[in-house]
mmCIF file of C-alpha atoms in Angstrom:
data_model
loop_
_atom_site.group_PDB
_atom_site.id
_atom_site.type_symbol
_atom_site.label_atom_id
_atom_site.label_comp_id
_atom_site.label_asym_id
_atom_site.label_seq_id
_atom_site.Cartn_x
_atom_site.Cartn_y
_atom_site.Cartn_z
ATOM 1 C CA UNK A 61 -10.600 35.614 6.430
ATOM 2 C CA UNK A 62 -11.465 35.247 2.993
ATOM 3 C CA UNK A 63 -13.782 32.191 2.481
ATOM 4 C CA UNK A 64 -15.975 29.976 -0.200
ATOM 5 C CA UNK A 65 -19.863 29.565 0.136
ATOM 6 C CA UNK A 66 -20.095 25.633 1.223
ATOM 7 C CA UNK A 67 -20.567 23.413 -1.243
ATOM 8 C CA UNK A 68 -24.575 22.213 -0.316
ATOM 9 C CA UNK A 69 -24.049 18.832 0.955
ATOM 10 C CA UNK A 70 -26.373 18.842 2.811
ATOM 11 C CA UNK A 71 -25.171 21.005 5.651
ATOM 12 C CA UNK A 72 -27.888 21.881 7.520
ATOM 13 C CA UNK A 73 -28.918 17.687 7.939
ATOM 14 C CA UNK A 74 -25.834 17.144 8.939
ATOM 15 C CA UNK A 75 -25.834 20.346 11.900
ATOM 16 C CA UNK A 76 -28.659 18.847 12.982
ATOM 17 C CA UNK A 77 -27.577 15.071 13.149
ATOM 18 C CA UNK A 78 -24.251 16.274 15.140
ATOM 19 C CA UNK A 79 -26.632 17.876 17.596
ATOM 20 C CA UNK A 80 -28.671 14.496 17.822
ATOM 21 C CA UNK A 81 -25.540 12.943 19.043
ATOM 22 C CA UNK A 82 -25.027 15.142 21.736
ATOM 23 C CA UNK A 83 -25.099 13.452 25.331
ATOM 24 C CA UNK A 84 -23.934 14.806 29.358
ATOM 25 C CA UNK A 85 -20.609 12.579 28.043
ATOM 26 C CA UNK A 86 -17.352 14.582 26.444
ATOM 27 C CA UNK A 87 -17.304 15.025 22.818
ATOM 28 C CA UNK A 88 -14.086 15.289 21.044
ATOM 29 C CA UNK A 89 -13.324 17.657 18.087
ATOM 30 C CA UNK A 90 -9.965 17.051 16.127
ATOM 31 C CA UNK A 91 -9.639 19.206 12.585
ATOM 32 C CA UNK A 92 -6.910 19.239 9.858
ATOM 33 C CA UNK A 93 -5.762 20.401 7.003
ATOM 34 C CA UNK A 94 -5.840 17.256 4.468
ATOM 35 C CA UNK A 95 -2.578 15.876 3.633
ATOM 36 C CA UNK A 96 -1.375 13.808 1.190
ATOM 37 C CA UNK A 97 -0.948 10.125 2.005
ATOM 38 C CA UNK A 98 -0.495 11.356 5.928
ATOM 39 C CA UNK A 99 1.879 10.106 8.426
ATOM 40 C CA UNK A 100 0.614 7.436 11.220
ATOM 41 C CA UNK A 101 -0.270 10.332 13.972
ATOM 42 C CA UNK A 102 -2.929 11.738 11.232
ATOM 43 C CA UNK A 103 -4.718 8.811 11.672
ATOM 44 C CA UNK A 104 -4.123 8.420 15.238
ATOM 45 C CA UNK A 105 -5.439 11.586 16.052
ATOM 46 C CA UNK A 106 -8.684 11.232 13.784
ATOM 47 C CA UNK A 107 -9.112 7.457 15.859
ATOM 48 C CA UNK A 108 -9.035 9.249 19.178
ATOM 49 C CA UNK A 109 -11.683 11.827 17.841
ATOM 50 C CA UNK A 110 -16.142 11.876 18.222
ATOM 51 C CA UNK A 111 -15.875 14.185 14.873
ATOM 52 C CA UNK A 112 -13.200 15.035 12.273
ATOM 53 C CA UNK A 113 -13.222 17.900 10.669
ATOM 54 C CA UNK A 114 -11.197 18.834 7.582
ATOM 55 C CA UNK A 115 -10.414 22.191 6.695
ATOM 56 C CA UNK A 116 -11.047 22.479 3.188
ATOM 57 C CA UNK A 117 -11.663 26.412 3.423
ATOM 58 C CA UNK A 118 -8.591 27.830 5.011
ATOM 59 C CA UNK A 119 -5.448 29.403 3.671
ATOM 60 C CA UNK A 120 -3.607 27.052 1.844
ATOM 61 C CA UNK A 121 0.208 26.557 3.981
ATOM 62 C CA UNK A 122 3.036 28.790 2.407
ATOM 63 C CA UNK A 123 6.128 26.796 0.906
ATOM 64 C CA UNK A 124 6.507 23.495 1.701
ATOM 65 C CA UNK A 125 3.755 21.821 3.263
ATOM 66 C CA UNK A 126 3.007 18.242 3.590
ATOM 67 C CA UNK A 127 -0.596 19.018 2.463
ATOM 68 C CA UNK A 128 1.451 18.405 -1.054
ATOM 69 C CA UNK A 129 3.935 16.030 -0.135
ATOM 70 C CA UNK A 130 4.973 13.336 1.905
ATOM 71 C CA UNK A 131 8.315 10.523 3.026
ATOM 72 C CA UNK A 132 8.357 7.101 1.990
ATOM 73 C CA UNK A 133 11.482 4.132 2.318
ATOM 74 C CA UNK A 134 13.581 3.542 -0.390
ATOM 75 C CA UNK A 135 16.418 1.506 -0.238
ATOM 76 C CA UNK A 136 18.611 4.762 0.452
ATOM 77 C CA UNK A 137 16.647 5.878 3.135
ATOM 78 C CA UNK A 138 13.488 8.132 3.375
ATOM 79 C CA UNK A 139 12.771 10.228 0.188
ATOM 80 C CA UNK A 140 9.738 12.772 -0.664
ATOM 81 C CA UNK A 141 6.948 12.284 -2.813
ATOM 82 C CA UNK A 142 6.422 15.978 -4.020
ATOM 83 C CA UNK A 143 3.123 17.216 -6.254
ATOM 84 C CA UNK A 144 3.526 19.976 -7.550
ATOM 85 C CA UNK A 145 0.913 22.713 -7.132
ATOM 86 C CA UNK A 146 -0.548 25.924 -8.876
ATOM 87 C CA UNK A 147 -1.671 29.150 -7.062
ATOM 88 C CA UNK A 148 -4.612 31.542 -8.406
ATOM 89 C CA UNK A 149 -2.154 34.696 -9.727
ATOM 90 C CA UNK A 150 -2.683 37.605 -7.410
ATOM 91 C CA UNK A 151 -3.192 34.652 -4.592
ATOM 92 C CA UNK A 152 0.195 33.571 -3.451
ATOM 93 C CA UNK A 153 0.208 33.356 0.133
ATOM 94 C CA UNK A 154 -3.669 33.773 0.534
ATOM 95 C CA UNK A 155 -5.784 31.337 -1.274
ATOM 96 C CA UNK A 156 -7.960 28.794 0.154
ATOM 97 C CA UNK A 157 -6.662 25.054 0.448
ATOM 98 C CA UNK A 158 -9.762 24.592 -2.337
ATOM 99 C CA UNK A 159 -8.410 27.119 -4.902
ATOM 100 C CA UNK A 160 -5.044 25.051 -5.001
ATOM 101 C CA UNK A 161 -4.427 23.209 -8.564
ATOM 102 C CA UNK A 162 -1.779 20.864 -9.669
ATOM 103 C CA UNK A 163 0.762 22.810 -11.222
ATOM 104 C CA UNK A 164 1.205 19.697 -14.055
ATOM 105 C CA UNK A 165 -0.175 16.074 -14.162
ATOM 106 C CA UNK A 166 3.545 14.669 -14.716
ATOM 107 C CA UNK A 167 4.045 14.133 -11.236
ATOM 108 C CA UNK A 168 1.394 11.301 -11.528
ATOM 109 C CA UNK A 169 3.025 9.159 -13.337
ATOM 110 C CA UNK A 170 6.174 9.352 -11.416
ATOM 111 C CA UNK A 171 4.585 9.204 -8.170
ATOM 112 C CA UNK A 172 3.020 5.584 -9.299
ATOM 113 C CA UNK A 173 6.470 4.891 -10.353
ATOM 114 C CA UNK A 174 7.941 6.027 -7.335
ATOM 115 C CA UNK A 175 5.748 3.834 -5.267
ATOM 116 C CA UNK A 176 5.525 0.451 -7.111
ATOM 117 C CA UNK A 177 9.823 0.379 -7.392
ATOM 118 C CA UNK A 178 10.003 0.870 -3.504
ATOM 119 C CA UNK A 179 7.272 -1.071 -2.648
ATOM 120 C CA UNK A 180 6.543 -3.769 -5.170
ATOM 121 C CA UNK A 181 8.083 -6.673 -2.827
ATOM 122 C CA UNK A 182 5.949 -5.821 0.190
ATOM 123 C CA UNK A 183 3.456 -8.238 1.477
ATOM 124 C CA UNK A 184 0.427 -6.240 0.628
ATOM 125 C CA UNK A 185 0.979 -3.537 -2.113
ATOM 126 C CA UNK A 186 -0.618 -5.874 -4.126
ATOM 127 C CA UNK A 187 -4.155 -5.128 -1.735
ATOM 128 C CA UNK A 188 -3.586 -1.585 -0.954
ATOM 129 C CA UNK A 189 -2.042 -0.166 -3.941
ATOM 130 C CA UNK A 190 -5.047 -0.565 -6.444
ATOM 131 C CA UNK A 191 -6.727 1.844 -4.353
ATOM 132 C CA UNK A 192 -3.715 4.710 -4.065
ATOM 133 C CA UNK A 193 -3.136 4.266 -7.906
ATOM 134 C CA UNK A 194 -7.081 5.038 -8.648
ATOM 135 C CA UNK A 195 -7.004 8.164 -6.367
ATOM 136 C CA UNK A 196 -3.475 9.458 -7.487
ATOM 137 C CA UNK A 197 -4.535 8.479 -11.366
ATOM 138 C CA UNK A 198 -8.206 10.621 -11.224
ATOM 139 C CA UNK A 199 -8.082 13.251 -8.642
ATOM 140 C CA UNK A 200 -9.492 16.262 -10.052
ATOM 141 C CA UNK A 201 -7.224 18.856 -7.533
ATOM 142 C CA UNK A 202 -5.509 18.456 -4.180
ATOM 143 C CA UNK A 203 -7.844 18.607 -1.878
ATOM 144 C CA UNK A 204 -10.064 15.715 -3.467
ATOM 145 C CA UNK A 205 -7.032 14.094 -3.920
ATOM 146 C CA UNK A 206 -6.040 14.354 -0.375
ATOM 147 C CA UNK A 207 -9.736 13.664 1.031
ATOM 148 C CA UNK A 208 -10.226 10.419 -1.158
ATOM 149 C CA UNK A 209 -7.136 8.541 -0.265
ATOM 150 C CA UNK A 210 -7.580 9.940 3.804
ATOM 151 C CA UNK A 211 -11.287 8.492 3.478
ATOM 152 C CA UNK A 212 -10.201 5.282 2.276
ATOM 153 C CA UNK A 213 -7.304 4.726 4.837
ATOM 154 C CA UNK A 214 -9.764 5.398 7.149
ATOM 155 C CA UNK A 215 -11.987 2.713 5.805
ATOM 156 C CA UNK A 216 -9.133 -0.163 5.523
ATOM 157 C CA UNK A 217 -8.125 0.969 9.297
ATOM 158 C CA UNK A 218 -12.016 0.747 10.122
ATOM 159 C CA UNK A 219 -12.075 4.145 11.446
ATOM 160 C CA UNK A 220 -15.590 5.232 12.449
ATOM 161 C CA UNK A 221 -14.814 8.619 13.621
ATOM 162 C CA UNK A 222 -17.784 10.884 11.987
ATOM 163 C CA UNK A 223 -15.435 12.887 9.339
ATOM 164 C CA UNK A 224 -16.861 16.394 7.770
ATOM 165 C CA UNK A 225 -16.143 19.276 5.856
ATOM 166 C CA UNK A 226 -15.413 22.851 7.489
ATOM 167 C CA UNK A 227 -17.211 24.229 4.258
ATOM 168 C CA UNK A 228 -20.474 21.602 5.515
ATOM 169 C CA UNK A 229 -20.938 23.563 9.077
ATOM 170 C CA UNK A 230 -19.551 26.728 8.866
ATOM 171 C CA UNK A 231 -19.610 30.025 6.747
ATOM 172 C CA UNK A 232 -18.070 32.572 8.596
ATOM 173 C CA UNK A 233 -15.642 31.591 11.409
ATOM 174 C CA UNK A 234 -12.192 32.956 12.890
ATOM 175 C CA UNK A 235 -8.415 32.338 13.396
ATOM 176 C CA UNK A 236 -6.433 30.183 15.812
ATOM 177 C CA UNK A 237 -8.061 29.923 18.615
ATOM 178 C CA UNK A 238 -11.343 31.209 17.403
ATOM 179 C CA UNK A 239 -11.611 28.689 14.812
ATOM 180 C CA UNK A 240 -11.224 25.631 17.011
ATOM 181 C CA UNK A 241 -13.905 27.639 19.164
ATOM 182 C CA UNK A 242 -16.105 28.119 16.652
ATOM 183 C CA UNK A 243 -15.665 24.233 15.538
ATOM 184 C CA UNK A 244 -16.190 23.047 18.538
ATOM 185 C CA UNK A 245 -19.453 24.938 18.925
ATOM 186 C CA UNK A 246 -20.744 23.844 15.477
ATOM 187 C CA UNK A 247 -20.233 20.243 16.238
ATOM 188 C CA UNK A 248 -21.257 20.533 20.322
ATOM 189 C CA UNK A 249 -17.809 19.020 21.470
ATOM 190 C CA UNK A 250 -16.821 20.393 24.508
ATOM 191 C CA UNK A 251 -13.204 18.925 23.976
ATOM 192 C CA UNK A 252 -10.212 19.259 21.755
ATOM 193 C CA UNK A 253 -8.349 16.797 20.330
ATOM 194 C CA UNK A 254 -4.576 18.760 19.319
ATOM 195 C CA UNK A 255 -1.355 17.542 17.928
ATOM 196 C CA UNK A 256 1.514 18.212 19.554
ATOM 197 C CA UNK A 257 3.307 20.378 17.025
ATOM 198 C CA UNK A 258 2.038 23.187 14.870
ATOM 199 C CA UNK A 259 -1.098 23.004 16.535
ATOM 200 C CA UNK A 260 0.428 24.139 19.509
ATOM 201 C CA UNK A 261 0.198 27.652 17.911
ATOM 202 C CA UNK A 262 -3.222 27.757 17.823
ATOM 203 C CA UNK A 263 -3.840 26.731 21.255
ATOM 204 C CA UNK A 264 -5.007 29.805 23.469
ATOM 205 C CA UNK A 265 -5.414 27.117 26.788
ATOM 206 C CA UNK A 266 -6.994 29.959 28.995
ATOM 207 C CA UNK A 267 -9.517 31.180 25.762
ATOM 208 C CA UNK A 268 -10.817 27.841 25.282
ATOM 209 C CA UNK A 269 -11.167 27.066 29.066
ATOM 210 C CA UNK A 270 -13.063 30.739 28.934
ATOM 211 C CA UNK A 271 -15.545 29.290 25.984
ATOM 212 C CA UNK A 272 -15.688 25.664 28.043
ATOM 213 C CA UNK A 273 -13.449 23.797 25.702
ATOM 214 C CA UNK A 274 -10.996 21.433 27.107
ATOM 215 C CA UNK A 275 -7.682 21.078 25.515
ATOM 216 C CA UNK A 276 -5.928 17.487 24.955
ATOM 217 C CA UNK A 277 -3.052 16.837 23.170
ATOM 218 C CA UNK A 278 -2.530 13.871 21.643
ATOM 219 C CA UNK A 279 -0.797 10.813 23.462
ATOM 220 C CA UNK A 280 0.480 9.401 20.118
ATOM 221 C CA UNK A 281 3.586 7.165 20.360
ATOM 222 C CA UNK A 282 5.074 5.909 16.999
ATOM 223 C CA UNK A 283 5.216 2.297 17.291
ATOM 224 C CA UNK A 284 8.215 0.035 15.359
ATOM 225 C CA UNK A 285 7.120 -2.635 13.297
ATOM 226 C CA UNK A 286 8.494 -4.730 10.164
ATOM 227 C CA UNK A 287 9.791 -2.504 7.118
ATOM 228 C CA UNK A 288 11.470 -3.195 4.106
ATOM 229 C CA UNK A 289 15.088 -2.055 3.539
ATOM 230 C CA UNK A 290 16.814 -2.559 6.914
ATOM 231 C CA UNK A 291 16.727 -0.526 9.794
ATOM 232 C CA UNK A 292 13.396 1.198 10.673
ATOM 233 C CA UNK A 293 12.590 4.676 9.852
ATOM 234 C CA UNK A 294 9.452 6.091 11.396
ATOM 235 C CA UNK A 295 7.475 9.281 10.240
ATOM 236 C CA UNK A 296 6.620 7.872 6.933
ATOM 237 C CA UNK A 297 3.437 8.077 5.086
ATOM 238 C CA UNK A 298 0.676 5.639 6.418
ATOM 239 C CA UNK A 299 1.394 3.798 3.128
ATOM 240 C CA UNK A 300 4.537 2.512 4.337
ATOM 241 C CA UNK A 301 2.711 0.564 7.281
ATOM 242 C CA UNK A 302 -0.426 -0.581 5.128
ATOM 243 C CA UNK A 303 1.837 -1.905 2.333
ATOM 244 C CA UNK A 304 3.922 -3.799 4.765
ATOM 245 C CA UNK A 305 1.355 -5.428 7.539
ATOM 246 C CA UNK A 306 -1.913 -4.955 5.590
ATOM 247 C CA UNK A 307 -5.078 -6.077 7.956
ATOM 248 C CA UNK A 308 -2.495 -5.541 10.798
ATOM 249 C CA UNK A 309 -2.185 -1.994 10.474
ATOM 250 C CA UNK A 310 -4.776 -1.170 12.860
ATOM 251 C CA UNK A 311 -3.586 -3.030 15.635
ATOM 252 C CA UNK A 312 0.124 -1.533 15.515
ATOM 253 C CA UNK A 313 -1.859 2.198 15.382
ATOM 254 C CA UNK A 314 -4.666 2.014 17.457
ATOM 255 C CA UNK A 315 -3.364 -1.005 19.635
#
């Protein structure tokens, strides 16, 4: 697997801190590529883990991906906000996530206008939107946009799970289940919290058990809450929850 060198973000210090936190109690790791304004289940998984790892230097997914799009609610139902991305020439199908750039900047105004048009009447729009607008307006690339938005949402939801990048803890790693095992060992985790969707393709439970890692699947159940525009629609961006419920969002998401 192609791999960037780490970014020099005090990797050794991070690992020492993680190692100090190891106790006789189970430690759970979750991981995921940083998606664009993710759905609620993404943040539920972060909150239920002891450490969450951003997969910043793995292969960017082929085709349409939630790394560059997500759904919001409009008067006509759910609609996608999609970011046009550019893959380095010759790297099609094998580019690292960290190599992906914006194809143009027109999407920034389009997304800001669309969010404003569809959520300006939401009770907490004015409280949340300035943060979103700042990240959309200034992010240099897709990876930094998505991580910065996720970090801001975690702060709003008071999610205190330790969050680090793969590039901060490993220079070399395997694929699929081997990647999970490598990360668990790097952060001294003995349990892996998986989503119930595409993540199942990565999970060789027998191999994890042989490595001393317990496989756990997320028990996320989508809450129903008050939205704009009529009948409830699940599986939207977390922004829909935040714009509508503001400070009550954490309780609705995590109980």
